[in-house]
Amino acid sequence: MATLEIRDLHVSVEADGGSKEILRGVDLTIRSGETHAIMGPNGSGKSTLAYSIAGHPKYEVTGGSVTLDGEDVLEMSVDERARAGLFLAMQYPVEVPGVTVSNFLRTAKTAIDGEAPKLRTWVKDVRSAMEGLRMDASFAERNVNEGFSGGEKKRHEILQMELLRPKFAILDETDSGLDVDALKVVSEGVNRVRQGNDVGMLLITHYTRILRYITPDFVHVFVDGKVAEQGGPELADALEESGYDRFLTPAAG
Ligand SMILES: Nc1ncnc2c1ncn2[C@@H]1O[C@H](COP(=O)(O)OP(=O)(O)OP(=O)(O)O)[C@@H](O)[C@H]1O
Ligand SMILES: [Mg+2]
């Protein structure tokens, strides 16, 4: 049982020569086995939250804390965060020229576990995870994300997650750009990870359609750099119905 705790998190980015505050006091607690969905309008800071937890150098934490079982995540290097069990699937995955999927996965697994995986079981694990995600075996020999279609990038992220078995996974718009079949395949992959590993999951999404396959325990509405409201799965349906207007309308007077 592990806990990822975000307390009063403030984050700024450098923009136009000045510093701009994007996150303005985020509070969120995720425990193993829980799935949290974050929904919210464009530009509300959802990806910024994901990047900040992952340790992206562009985002400067100006206040608050992120802890994993009481350990200060913000003090950790990006590698240490991965070894501590944090995983981020980015909204816009980057290409890694000259590194094949197969090598990338093995290197990442070795770095996270502190030892190389046993070759025979590893090859089997990779093959079965790829089959589960309906990925052609030839994918393993392609360079990471080079020329991948949008949907292929997303499958590759889920493949990583299945093989690296993080304690906490943050999936930033893993559903965007997926056709209905791919959405199902990817959701099944996410659910395999959820069932087998007691993982804590933070799912950033714009659409409720992925939440039909992956039922969240909690839904948070993110507006203007913080959590404006939280509830259960029914909140997602209410948002689909009514949009974010009621959060965006300034208070009278
Ligand atoms: N590196 C950066 N430089 C300048 N501004 C940034 C940077 N990163 C984020 N921002 C700004 O911070 C705000 C929040 O961006 P963020 O990507 O976190 O939003 P989001 O909620 O993920 O939006 P979307 O739903 O469109 O993905 C935006 O106004 C964005 O322009
Ligand atoms: Mg985003």
Coordinates of C-alpha atoms and ligand atoms in Angstrom, one line a residue:
M1 CA 0.0 0.0 0.0
A2 CA 1.6 3.3 -1.2
T3 CA 0.4 6.9 -1.2
L4 CA 1.3 9.7 -3.5
E5 CA 0.4 13.0 -1.9
I6 CA 0.3 16.4 -3.6
R7 CA -0.1 19.3 -1.2
D8 CA -0.7 22.9 -2.1
L9 CA 1.5 22.6 -5.2
H10 CA 2.4 25.8 -6.9
V11 CA 4.3 25.6 -10.2
S12 CA 5.5 28.3 -12.6
V13 CA 7.1 28.4 -16.0
E14 CA 9.4 30.9 -17.6
A15 CA 7.5 32.7 -20.3
D16 CA 8.2 36.0 -22.1
G17 CA 11.1 36.7 -19.9
G18 CA 8.9 36.5 -16.8
S19 CA 7.6 33.8 -14.6
K20 CA 4.0 32.7 -15.0
E21 CA 2.2 30.7 -12.3
I22 CA 0.3 27.8 -13.8
L23 CA -0.5 25.6 -10.8
R24 CA -2.0 27.5 -7.9
G25 CA -2.4 25.2 -5.0
V26 CA -3.1 21.6 -6.2
D27 CA -4.2 19.1 -3.5
L28 CA -4.5 15.5 -4.5
T29 CA -4.0 12.1 -2.7
I30 CA -3.7 8.9 -4.7
R31 CA -3.4 5.5 -3.0
S32 CA -2.4 2.1 -4.5
G33 CA -5.3 0.5 -6.2
E34 CA -7.2 3.8 -6.8
T35 CA -7.9 5.3 -10.2
H36 CA -8.4 9.0 -10.3
A37 CA -9.5 10.9 -13.4
I38 CA -8.6 14.5 -14.0
M39 CA -10.8 16.5 -16.4
G40 CA -10.7 20.1 -17.2
P41 CA -10.6 22.7 -20.0
N42 CA -7.6 23.3 -22.3
G43 CA -4.9 25.2 -20.6
S44 CA -6.0 24.6 -17.1
G45 CA -2.7 23.0 -16.1
K46 CA -3.3 19.3 -16.3
S47 CA -0.2 18.4 -18.3
T48 CA 1.8 20.8 -16.2
L49 CA 0.8 18.8 -13.1
A50 CA 1.9 15.6 -14.9
Y51 CA 5.3 17.1 -15.9
S52 CA 5.9 18.6 -12.5
I53 CA 5.4 15.2 -10.8
A54 CA 7.7 13.7 -13.4
G55 CA 10.4 16.3 -12.8
H56 CA 10.5 18.1 -16.1
P57 CA 13.1 20.9 -15.8
K58 CA 10.9 23.5 -17.4
Y59 CA 8.5 23.6 -14.5
E60 CA 9.6 25.3 -11.3
V61 CA 7.9 24.3 -8.1
T62 CA 7.5 27.5 -6.1
G63 CA 5.5 26.0 -3.2
G64 CA 3.9 22.9 -1.7
S65 CA 5.0 19.3 -1.7
V66 CA 4.8 16.0 -3.5
T67 CA 5.6 12.9 -1.5
L68 CA 5.6 9.2 -2.1
D69 CA 5.1 7.3 1.2
G70 CA 6.5 10.4 2.9
E71 CA 9.6 10.6 0.7
D72 CA 10.1 14.0 -0.9
V73 CA 9.6 13.4 -4.7
L74 CA 10.6 16.9 -5.6
E75 CA 14.1 16.3 -4.2
M76 CA 14.5 13.3 -6.5
S77 CA 16.2 13.3 -9.9
V78 CA 14.1 12.2 -12.8
D79 CA 15.8 8.7 -12.6
E80 CA 15.1 8.4 -8.9
R81 CA 11.5 9.2 -9.5
A82 CA 11.3 6.4 -12.0
R83 CA 13.1 4.0 -9.6
A84 CA 10.7 5.1 -6.8
G85 CA 7.9 3.8 -9.0
L86 CA 6.5 6.8 -10.8
F87 CA 5.5 6.5 -14.5
L88 CA 4.4 9.2 -16.8
A89 CA 2.8 8.6 -20.2
M90 CA 3.1 12.0 -22.0
Q91 CA 0.4 13.7 -24.1
Y92 CA 3.1 14.2 -26.8
P93 CA 5.6 11.4 -26.6
V94 CA 9.1 12.2 -27.9
E95 CA 11.1 10.3 -30.5
V96 CA 14.3 8.6 -29.5
P97 CA 16.3 8.2 -32.7
G98 CA 18.6 5.3 -32.9
V99 CA 17.1 3.4 -29.9
T100 CA 14.8 0.5 -30.7
V101 CA 11.7 -0.2 -28.6
S102 CA 13.2 -3.5 -27.5
N103 CA 16.4 -1.9 -26.3
F104 CA 14.6 1.1 -24.7
L105 CA 12.3 -1.2 -22.7
R106 CA 15.1 -3.4 -21.5
T107 CA 17.3 -0.5 -20.5
A108 CA 14.4 1.2 -18.7
K109 CA 13.5 -2.1 -16.9
T110 CA 17.1 -2.6 -15.9
A111 CA 17.5 1.0 -14.6
I112 CA 14.3 0.8 -12.6
D113 CA 14.9 -2.7 -11.0
G114 CA 18.6 -2.2 -10.5
E115 CA 19.3 -5.4 -12.4
A116 CA 18.8 -6.7 -15.9
P117 CA 15.6 -8.8 -16.3
K118 CA 16.2 -12.5 -16.9
L119 CA 16.4 -12.8 -20.7
R120 CA 14.0 -15.7 -21.2
T121 CA 11.1 -14.5 -19.1
W122 CA 11.7 -10.9 -20.3
V123 CA 11.4 -11.9 -24.0
K124 CA 8.2 -13.8 -23.2
D125 CA 6.8 -10.9 -21.2
V126 CA 7.5 -8.4 -24.0
R127 CA 5.9 -10.6 -26.6
S128 CA 2.8 -11.3 -24.6
A129 CA 2.3 -7.6 -23.6
M130 CA 2.7 -6.7 -27.3
E131 CA 0.2 -9.3 -28.3
G132 CA -2.2 -8.0 -25.7
L133 CA -2.0 -4.6 -27.2
R134 CA -2.3 -6.0 -30.8
M135 CA 1.1 -4.7 -31.7
D136 CA 3.0 -6.3 -34.5
A137 CA 6.2 -8.0 -33.4
S138 CA 8.2 -6.0 -35.9
F139 CA 7.5 -2.9 -33.7
A140 CA 10.1 -4.0 -31.2
E141 CA 12.9 -3.3 -33.8
R142 CA 11.7 0.1 -34.7
N143 CA 13.1 3.3 -33.2
V144 CA 11.1 4.7 -30.3
N145 CA 8.2 6.8 -31.6
E146 CA 10.0 7.5 -34.9
G147 CA 7.3 7.6 -37.5
F148 CA 4.8 6.1 -35.1
S149 CA 1.2 7.0 -35.7
G150 CA -0.7 8.7 -32.9
G151 CA -2.3 5.5 -31.8
E152 CA 0.9 3.5 -32.0
K153 CA 2.6 6.0 -29.7
K154 CA -0.2 5.5 -27.2
R155 CA 0.1 1.7 -27.4
H156 CA 3.8 2.0 -26.9
E157 CA 3.3 4.0 -23.7
I158 CA 0.9 1.4 -22.3
L159 CA 3.4 -1.3 -23.3
Q160 CA 6.0 0.5 -21.2
M161 CA 3.7 0.7 -18.3
E162 CA 2.8 -3.0 -18.5
L163 CA 6.4 -4.0 -18.5
L164 CA 7.8 -1.5 -16.0
R165 CA 5.1 -2.1 -13.4
P166 CA 5.1 1.3 -11.7
K167 CA 3.5 2.0 -8.3
F168 CA 1.9 5.2 -9.7
A169 CA 1.1 5.9 -13.3
I170 CA 0.1 9.2 -14.8
L171 CA -1.5 8.9 -18.2
D172 CA -1.9 12.2 -20.0
E173 CA -4.6 12.0 -22.7
T174 CA -3.8 8.4 -23.6
D175 CA -7.2 8.3 -25.2
S176 CA -6.7 11.2 -27.6
G177 CA -6.4 10.3 -31.2
L178 CA -7.4 6.7 -30.7
D179 CA -10.1 5.1 -32.9
V180 CA -12.7 3.0 -31.1
D181 CA -10.9 -0.3 -31.5
A182 CA -7.6 1.1 -30.3
L183 CA -9.3 2.8 -27.4
K184 CA -10.6 -0.6 -26.3
V185 CA -7.2 -2.3 -26.7
V186 CA -5.4 0.5 -24.8
S187 CA -8.1 0.5 -22.1
E188 CA -7.7 -3.3 -21.7
G189 CA -4.0 -2.8 -21.3
V190 CA -4.6 -0.2 -18.6
N191 CA -7.0 -2.5 -16.8
R192 CA -4.5 -5.4 -16.9
V193 CA -2.1 -3.1 -15.1
R194 CA -4.7 -2.0 -12.6
Q195 CA -5.9 -5.5 -11.8
G196 CA -2.5 -7.2 -11.4
N197 CA -0.4 -4.6 -9.6
D198 CA -2.3 -2.6 -7.1
V199 CA -1.2 0.5 -9.0
G200 CA -2.4 4.0 -8.3
M201 CA -3.5 5.7 -11.4
L202 CA -4.0 9.3 -12.5
L203 CA -5.9 9.5 -15.8
I204 CA -6.0 12.9 -17.5
T205 CA -8.7 13.0 -20.1
H206 CA -11.1 15.3 -22.0
Y207 CA -13.6 12.6 -22.8
T208 CA -15.8 10.3 -20.8
R209 CA -15.6 7.6 -23.5
I210 CA -12.4 6.2 -22.0
L211 CA -14.0 6.2 -18.6
R212 CA -16.6 3.8 -19.8
Y213 CA -13.8 1.2 -20.1
I214 CA -11.8 2.3 -17.2
T215 CA -14.0 3.2 -14.3
P216 CA -12.4 5.8 -12.0
D217 CA -12.9 5.8 -8.3
F218 CA -12.6 9.6 -8.2
V219 CA -13.1 12.4 -10.7
H220 CA -11.4 15.8 -10.2
V221 CA -12.3 18.9 -12.2
F222 CA -9.2 20.9 -12.8
V223 CA -9.8 24.6 -13.5
D224 CA -7.3 27.5 -13.6
G225 CA -4.4 25.5 -12.0
K226 CA -6.2 23.7 -9.2
V227 CA -8.9 21.2 -8.3
A228 CA -12.2 23.0 -8.5
E229 CA -14.5 20.1 -7.6
Q230 CA -14.3 16.4 -6.9
G231 CA -16.7 13.5 -6.9
G232 CA -17.3 9.9 -8.1
P233 CA -17.6 8.6 -11.7
E234 CA -21.0 10.3 -12.0
L235 CA -19.2 13.7 -12.0
A236 CA -17.7 12.8 -15.4
D237 CA -21.1 12.3 -16.9
A238 CA -22.3 15.6 -15.5
L239 CA -19.4 17.3 -17.1
E240 CA -20.0 15.7 -20.5
E241 CA -23.6 17.0 -20.2
S242 CA -22.9 20.6 -19.0
G243 CA -19.3 21.4 -19.9
Y244 CA -17.1 23.5 -17.7
D245 CA -19.1 26.7 -17.9
R246 CA -20.2 26.8 -14.4
F247 CA -16.6 26.6 -13.2
L248 CA -15.5 29.3 -15.5
T249 CA -18.2 31.9 -14.9
P250 CA -16.8 34.5 -12.5
A251 CA -18.7 35.0 -9.3
A252 CA -21.3 37.7 -9.3
G253 CA -20.2 41.1 -8.1
Ligands
LIG1 N1 6.8 25.5 -21.2 C1 5.8 26.4 -21.1 N2 6.0 27.7 -21.5 C2 5.0 28.6 -21.5 N3 3.8 28.4 -21.1 C3 3.5 27.1 -20.7 C4 4.5 26.1 -20.7 N4 3.9 25.0 -20.3 C5 2.6 25.3 -20.1 N5 2.4 26.6 -20.3 C6 1.1 27.2 -20.2 O1 0.4 26.8 -19.0 C7 -1.0 26.6 -19.2 C8 -1.4 25.2 -18.9 O2 -0.8 24.3 -19.9 P1 -1.1 22.8 -19.8 O3 -0.4 22.1 -20.9 O4 -0.7 22.3 -18.4 O5 -2.7 22.7 -19.9 P2 -3.6 21.4 -20.1 O6 -4.6 21.5 -19.0 O7 -2.8 20.2 -20.2 O8 -4.3 21.7 -21.5 P3 -4.8 20.7 -22.7 O9 -6.1 20.2 -22.2 O10 -4.9 21.6 -23.9 O11 -3.8 19.6 -22.8 C9 -1.2 27.0 -20.7 O12 -1.6 28.4 -20.7 C10 0.1 26.9 -21.3 O13 0.3 27.8 -22.4
MG2 MG -2.5 18.7 -21.6

